[in-house]
PDB file of C-alpha atoms in Angstrom:
ATOM      1  CA  UNK A   1     -75.999 153.482 -31.028  1.00  0.00           C
ATOM      2  CA  UNK A   2     -72.622 154.187 -32.687  1.00  0.00           C
ATOM      3  CA  UNK A   3     -74.075 155.326 -35.646  1.00  0.00           C
ATOM      4  CA  UNK A   4     -75.097 158.356 -33.723  1.00  0.00           C
ATOM      5  CA  UNK A   5     -72.020 159.618 -32.015  1.00  0.00           C
ATOM      6  CA  UNK A   6     -69.765 158.781 -35.034  1.00  0.00           C
ATOM      7  CA  UNK A   7     -69.182 162.492 -36.161  1.00  0.00           C
ATOM      8  CA  UNK A   8     -68.482 163.115 -32.814  1.00  0.00           C
ATOM      9  CA  UNK A   9     -66.081 160.598 -32.485  1.00  0.00           C
ATOM     10  CA  UNK A  10     -64.514 161.841 -35.698  1.00  0.00           C
ATOM     11  CA  UNK A  11     -64.336 165.423 -34.377  1.00  0.00           C
ATOM     12  CA  UNK A  12     -62.774 164.217 -31.070  1.00  0.00           C
ATOM     13  CA  UNK A  13     -60.272 162.300 -33.202  1.00  0.00           C
ATOM     14  CA  UNK A  14     -59.509 165.157 -35.516  1.00  0.00           C
ATOM     15  CA  UNK A  15     -59.171 167.564 -32.261  1.00  0.00           C
ATOM     16  CA  UNK A  16     -56.760 164.997 -30.898  1.00  0.00           C
ATOM     17  CA  UNK A  17     -54.531 164.942 -33.982  1.00  0.00           C
ATOM     18  CA  UNK A  18     -54.675 168.801 -34.189  1.00  0.00           C
ATOM     19  CA  UNK A  19     -52.999 169.241 -30.333  1.00  0.00           C
ATOM     20  CA  UNK A  20     -50.443 166.510 -31.174  1.00  0.00           C
ATOM     21  CA  UNK A  21     -49.413 168.377 -33.963  1.00  0.00           C
ATOM     22  CA  UNK A  22     -48.543 170.953 -32.182  1.00  0.00           C
ATOM     23  CA  UNK A  23     -46.766 169.577 -29.158  1.00  0.00           C
ATOM     24  CA  UNK A  24     -49.341 168.803 -26.814  1.00  0.00           C
ATOM     25  CA  UNK A  25     -51.527 170.289 -24.706  1.00  0.00           C
ATOM     26  CA  UNK A  26     -49.017 171.843 -22.614  1.00  0.00           C
ATOM     27  CA  UNK A  27     -47.328 173.418 -25.679  1.00  0.00           C
ATOM     28  CA  UNK A  28     -51.038 174.815 -26.590  1.00  0.00           C
ATOM     29  CA  UNK A  29     -51.500 176.699 -23.252  1.00  0.00           C
ATOM     30  CA  UNK A  30     -47.722 178.082 -23.232  1.00  0.00           C
ATOM     31  CA  UNK A  31     -48.419 179.830 -27.015  1.00  0.00           C
ATOM     32  CA  UNK A  32     -51.672 180.851 -25.483  1.00  0.00           C
ATOM     33  CA  UNK A  33     -49.826 182.106 -22.285  1.00  0.00           C
ATOM     34  CA  UNK A  34     -47.087 183.914 -24.038  1.00  0.00           C
ATOM     35  CA  UNK A  35     -49.498 185.831 -25.871  1.00  0.00           C
ATOM     36  CA  UNK A  36     -51.723 186.700 -22.724  1.00  0.00           C
ATOM     37  CA  UNK A  37     -48.730 188.241 -20.877  1.00  0.00           C
ATOM     38  CA  UNK A  38     -47.105 190.203 -23.833  1.00  0.00           C
ATOM     39  CA  UNK A  39     -50.743 191.786 -24.305  1.00  0.00           C
ATOM     40  CA  UNK A  40     -51.095 192.209 -20.775  1.00  0.00           C
ATOM     41  CA  UNK A  41     -47.536 193.620 -20.430  1.00  0.00           C
ATOM     42  CA  UNK A  42     -48.304 196.073 -24.001  1.00  0.00           C
ATOM     43  CA  UNK A  43     -51.618 197.395 -21.981  1.00  0.00           C
ATOM     44  CA  UNK A  44     -50.121 197.953 -18.601  1.00  0.00           C
ATOM     45  CA  UNK A  45     -47.448 200.450 -20.243  1.00  0.00           C
ATOM     46  CA  UNK A  46     -50.472 202.399 -21.593  1.00  0.00           C
ATOM     47  CA  UNK A  47     -51.436 205.364 -19.748  1.00  0.00           C
ATOM     48  CA  UNK A  48     -55.366 205.702 -19.167  1.00  0.00           C
ATOM     49  CA  UNK A  49     -55.977 201.467 -19.724  1.00  0.00           C
ATOM     50  CA  UNK A  50     -56.471 199.607 -16.159  1.00  0.00           C
ATOM     51  CA  UNK A  51     -55.862 196.096 -15.562  1.00  0.00           C
ATOM     52  CA  UNK A  52     -58.131 193.518 -13.786  1.00  0.00           C
ATOM     53  CA  UNK A  53     -57.460 189.988 -13.063  1.00  0.00           C
ATOM     54  CA  UNK A  54     -54.342 190.280 -15.023  1.00  0.00           C
ATOM     55  CA  UNK A  55     -51.380 188.166 -12.815  1.00  0.00           C
ATOM     56  CA  UNK A  56     -49.932 185.927 -15.732  1.00  0.00           C
ATOM     57  CA  UNK A  57     -47.486 184.421 -12.937  1.00  0.00           C
ATOM     58  CA  UNK A  58     -50.560 182.542 -11.478  1.00  0.00           C
ATOM     59  CA  UNK A  59     -51.738 179.358 -13.116  1.00  0.00           C
ATOM     60  CA  UNK A  60     -55.034 180.368 -14.892  1.00  0.00           C
ATOM     61  CA  UNK A  61     -56.516 180.518 -18.455  1.00  0.00           C
ATOM     62  CA  UNK A  62     -54.959 183.195 -20.697  1.00  0.00           C
ATOM     63  CA  UNK A  63     -58.104 185.584 -19.829  1.00  0.00           C
ATOM     64  CA  UNK A  64     -58.144 189.278 -18.268  1.00  0.00           C
ATOM     65  CA  UNK A  65     -60.092 192.263 -18.348  1.00  0.00           C
ATOM     66  CA  UNK A  66     -59.232 196.013 -18.439  1.00  0.00           C
ATOM     67  CA  UNK A  67     -61.104 199.418 -18.977  1.00  0.00           C
ATOM     68  CA  UNK A  68     -59.821 202.598 -20.773  1.00  0.00           C
ATOM     69  CA  UNK A  69     -60.383 205.979 -19.031  1.00  0.00           C
ATOM     70  CA  UNK A  70     -63.023 207.696 -20.437  1.00  0.00           C
ATOM     71  CA  UNK A  71     -64.641 205.020 -22.394  1.00  0.00           C
ATOM     72  CA  UNK A  72     -67.682 202.778 -21.559  1.00  0.00           C
ATOM     73  CA  UNK A  73     -66.485 198.914 -22.098  1.00  0.00           C
ATOM     74  CA  UNK A  74     -69.194 198.554 -24.763  1.00  0.00           C
ATOM     75  CA  UNK A  75     -67.779 201.767 -26.393  1.00  0.00           C
ATOM     76  CA  UNK A  76     -64.178 200.195 -26.251  1.00  0.00           C
ATOM     77  CA  UNK A  77     -65.016 197.352 -27.273  1.00  0.00           C
ATOM     78  CA  UNK A  78     -67.260 198.452 -30.367  1.00  0.00           C
ATOM     79  CA  UNK A  79     -64.267 200.472 -31.282  1.00  0.00           C
ATOM     80  CA  UNK A  80     -61.616 197.560 -31.117  1.00  0.00           C
ATOM     81  CA  UNK A  81     -64.167 195.621 -33.597  1.00  0.00           C
ATOM     82  CA  UNK A  82     -65.197 198.255 -36.204  1.00  0.00           C
ATOM     83  CA  UNK A  83     -62.199 200.439 -36.441  1.00  0.00           C
ATOM     84  CA  UNK A  84     -59.117 197.895 -35.632  1.00  0.00           C
ATOM     85  CA  UNK A  85     -60.613 194.745 -36.505  1.00  0.00           C
ATOM     86  CA  UNK A  86     -60.305 193.401 -32.650  1.00  0.00           C
ATOM     87  CA  UNK A  87     -62.464 191.046 -31.098  1.00  0.00           C
ATOM     88  CA  UNK A  88     -63.308 191.206 -27.721  1.00  0.00           C
ATOM     89  CA  UNK A  89     -66.037 190.492 -25.256  1.00  0.00           C
ATOM     90  CA  UNK A  90     -67.659 193.272 -22.797  1.00  0.00           C
ATOM     91  CA  UNK A  91     -69.931 193.695 -20.366  1.00  0.00           C
ATOM     92  CA  UNK A  92     -70.282 191.706 -16.732  1.00  0.00           C
ATOM     93  CA  UNK A  93     -69.482 188.464 -18.638  1.00  0.00           C
ATOM     94  CA  UNK A  94     -72.015 186.386 -16.952  1.00  0.00           C
ATOM     95  CA  UNK A  95     -70.427 187.159 -13.638  1.00  0.00           C
ATOM     96  CA  UNK A  96     -72.078 190.210 -12.054  1.00  0.00           C
ATOM     97  CA  UNK A  97     -70.514 189.150  -8.398  1.00  0.00           C
ATOM     98  CA  UNK A  98     -67.040 189.116 -10.018  1.00  0.00           C
ATOM     99  CA  UNK A  99     -67.546 192.807 -11.189  1.00  0.00           C
ATOM    100  CA  UNK A 100     -68.671 194.085  -7.610  1.00  0.00           C
ATOM    101  CA  UNK A 101     -65.920 192.439  -6.277  1.00  0.00           C
ATOM    102  CA  UNK A 102     -63.360 194.274  -8.682  1.00  0.00           C
ATOM    103  CA  UNK A 103     -65.540 197.586  -8.547  1.00  0.00           C
ATOM    104  CA  UNK A 104     -66.466 197.067 -12.360  1.00  0.00           C
ATOM    105  CA  UNK A 105     -70.427 196.659 -11.500  1.00  0.00           C
ATOM    106  CA  UNK A 106     -71.681 200.217 -11.376  1.00  0.00           C
ATOM    107  CA  UNK A 107     -69.878 200.958 -14.871  1.00  0.00           C
ATOM    108  CA  UNK A 108     -71.424 198.049 -16.637  1.00  0.00           C
ATOM    109  CA  UNK A 109     -68.181 195.605 -16.795  1.00  0.00           C
ATOM    110  CA  UNK A 110     -65.191 195.595 -18.876  1.00  0.00           C
ATOM    111  CA  UNK A 111     -63.261 194.598 -21.930  1.00  0.00           C
ATOM    112  CA  UNK A 112     -62.260 191.094 -21.750  1.00  0.00           C
ATOM    113  CA  UNK A 113     -59.409 189.451 -24.165  1.00  0.00           C
ATOM    114  CA  UNK A 114     -58.747 185.937 -23.997  1.00  0.00           C
ATOM    115  CA  UNK A 115     -55.781 185.203 -26.670  1.00  0.00           C
ATOM    116  CA  UNK A 116     -56.170 181.438 -27.917  1.00  0.00           C
ATOM    117  CA  UNK A 117     -54.557 178.890 -30.027  1.00  0.00           C
ATOM    118  CA  UNK A 118     -54.895 180.457 -33.261  1.00  0.00           C
ATOM    119  CA  UNK A 119     -54.035 184.287 -31.996  1.00  0.00           C
ATOM    120  CA  UNK A 120     -50.555 185.435 -33.786  1.00  0.00           C
ATOM    121  CA  UNK A 121     -48.054 187.787 -32.771  1.00  0.00           C
ATOM    122  CA  UNK A 122     -49.427 190.065 -35.567  1.00  0.00           C
ATOM    123  CA  UNK A 123     -53.077 189.816 -33.726  1.00  0.00           C
ATOM    124  CA  UNK A 124     -51.345 190.654 -30.088  1.00  0.00           C
ATOM    125  CA  UNK A 125     -49.551 193.813 -31.561  1.00  0.00           C
ATOM    126  CA  UNK A 126     -52.393 194.934 -33.730  1.00  0.00           C
ATOM    127  CA  UNK A 127     -54.651 194.866 -30.156  1.00  0.00           C
ATOM    128  CA  UNK A 128     -51.901 196.649 -28.029  1.00  0.00           C
ATOM    129  CA  UNK A 129     -52.137 199.534 -30.825  1.00  0.00           C
ATOM    130  CA  UNK A 130     -55.604 199.629 -30.844  1.00  0.00           C
ATOM    131  CA  UNK A 131     -55.950 199.836 -27.209  1.00  0.00           C
ATOM    132  CA  UNK A 132     -53.255 202.562 -27.228  1.00  0.00           C
ATOM    133  CA  UNK A 133     -55.020 204.663 -29.663  1.00  0.00           C
ATOM    134  CA  UNK A 134     -58.437 204.234 -28.147  1.00  0.00           C
ATOM    135  CA  UNK A 135     -56.626 205.220 -24.942  1.00  0.00           C
ATOM    136  CA  UNK A 136     -55.319 208.569 -26.737  1.00  0.00           C
ATOM    137  CA  UNK A 137     -59.106 209.033 -28.005  1.00  0.00           C
ATOM    138  CA  UNK A 138     -60.370 208.587 -24.288  1.00  0.00           C
ATOM    139  CA  UNK A 139     -57.873 211.217 -23.160  1.00  0.00           C
ATOM    140  CA  UNK A 140     -58.840 213.828 -25.738  1.00  0.00           C
ATOM    141  CA  UNK A 141     -62.665 212.947 -24.934  1.00  0.00           C
ATOM    142  CA  UNK A 142     -62.039 213.902 -21.384  1.00  0.00           C
ATOM    143  CA  UNK A 143     -60.026 217.221 -22.095  1.00  0.00           C
ATOM    144  CA  UNK A 144     -62.482 217.880 -24.335  1.00  0.00           C
ATOM    145  CA  UNK A 145     -65.867 217.297 -21.845  1.00  0.00           C
ATOM    146  CA  UNK A 146     -63.325 219.224 -18.931  1.00  0.00           C
ATOM    147  CA  UNK A 147     -63.360 222.366 -21.400  1.00  0.00           C
ATOM    148  CA  UNK A 148     -66.817 222.599 -22.304  1.00  0.00           C
ATOM    149  CA  UNK A 149     -67.773 222.155 -18.704  1.00  0.00           C
ATOM    150  CA  UNK A 150     -65.211 224.695 -17.422  1.00  0.00           C
ATOM    151  CA  UNK A 151     -66.232 227.205 -20.258  1.00  0.00           C
ATOM    152  CA  UNK A 152     -70.201 226.978 -18.885  1.00  0.00           C
TER     153      UNK A 152
END
């Protein structure tokens, strides 16, 4: 019945108009990939950050994962959210075999970034700065643990 799908059709029309206003699907994709590439490049420059699945030269979605030395992924995600207002996903991402393949299964996964159509340049810079802060915290935490271990 047409009445049952009228709201769905209205939503689809609104989405099509929104995409068209932004220059089409390719323009939205390019926006997302520009942000993903900037984010990837920023994180790659941070000591103590390990990137996975971050080859932005291949045709794929603007998604990649990473870990920060000295911090479990779930803690890193919580710190990013609570301390820096940066939202991520953490863990095995419903893909445990992928994590077996990239070697992150035994450490309970990774932190995932996926910039989208609504991500701004400011969002990306805030995320890079936040990960840099956490990497510094991870280094200090590891140094502190080594000092405690050495003194006992």
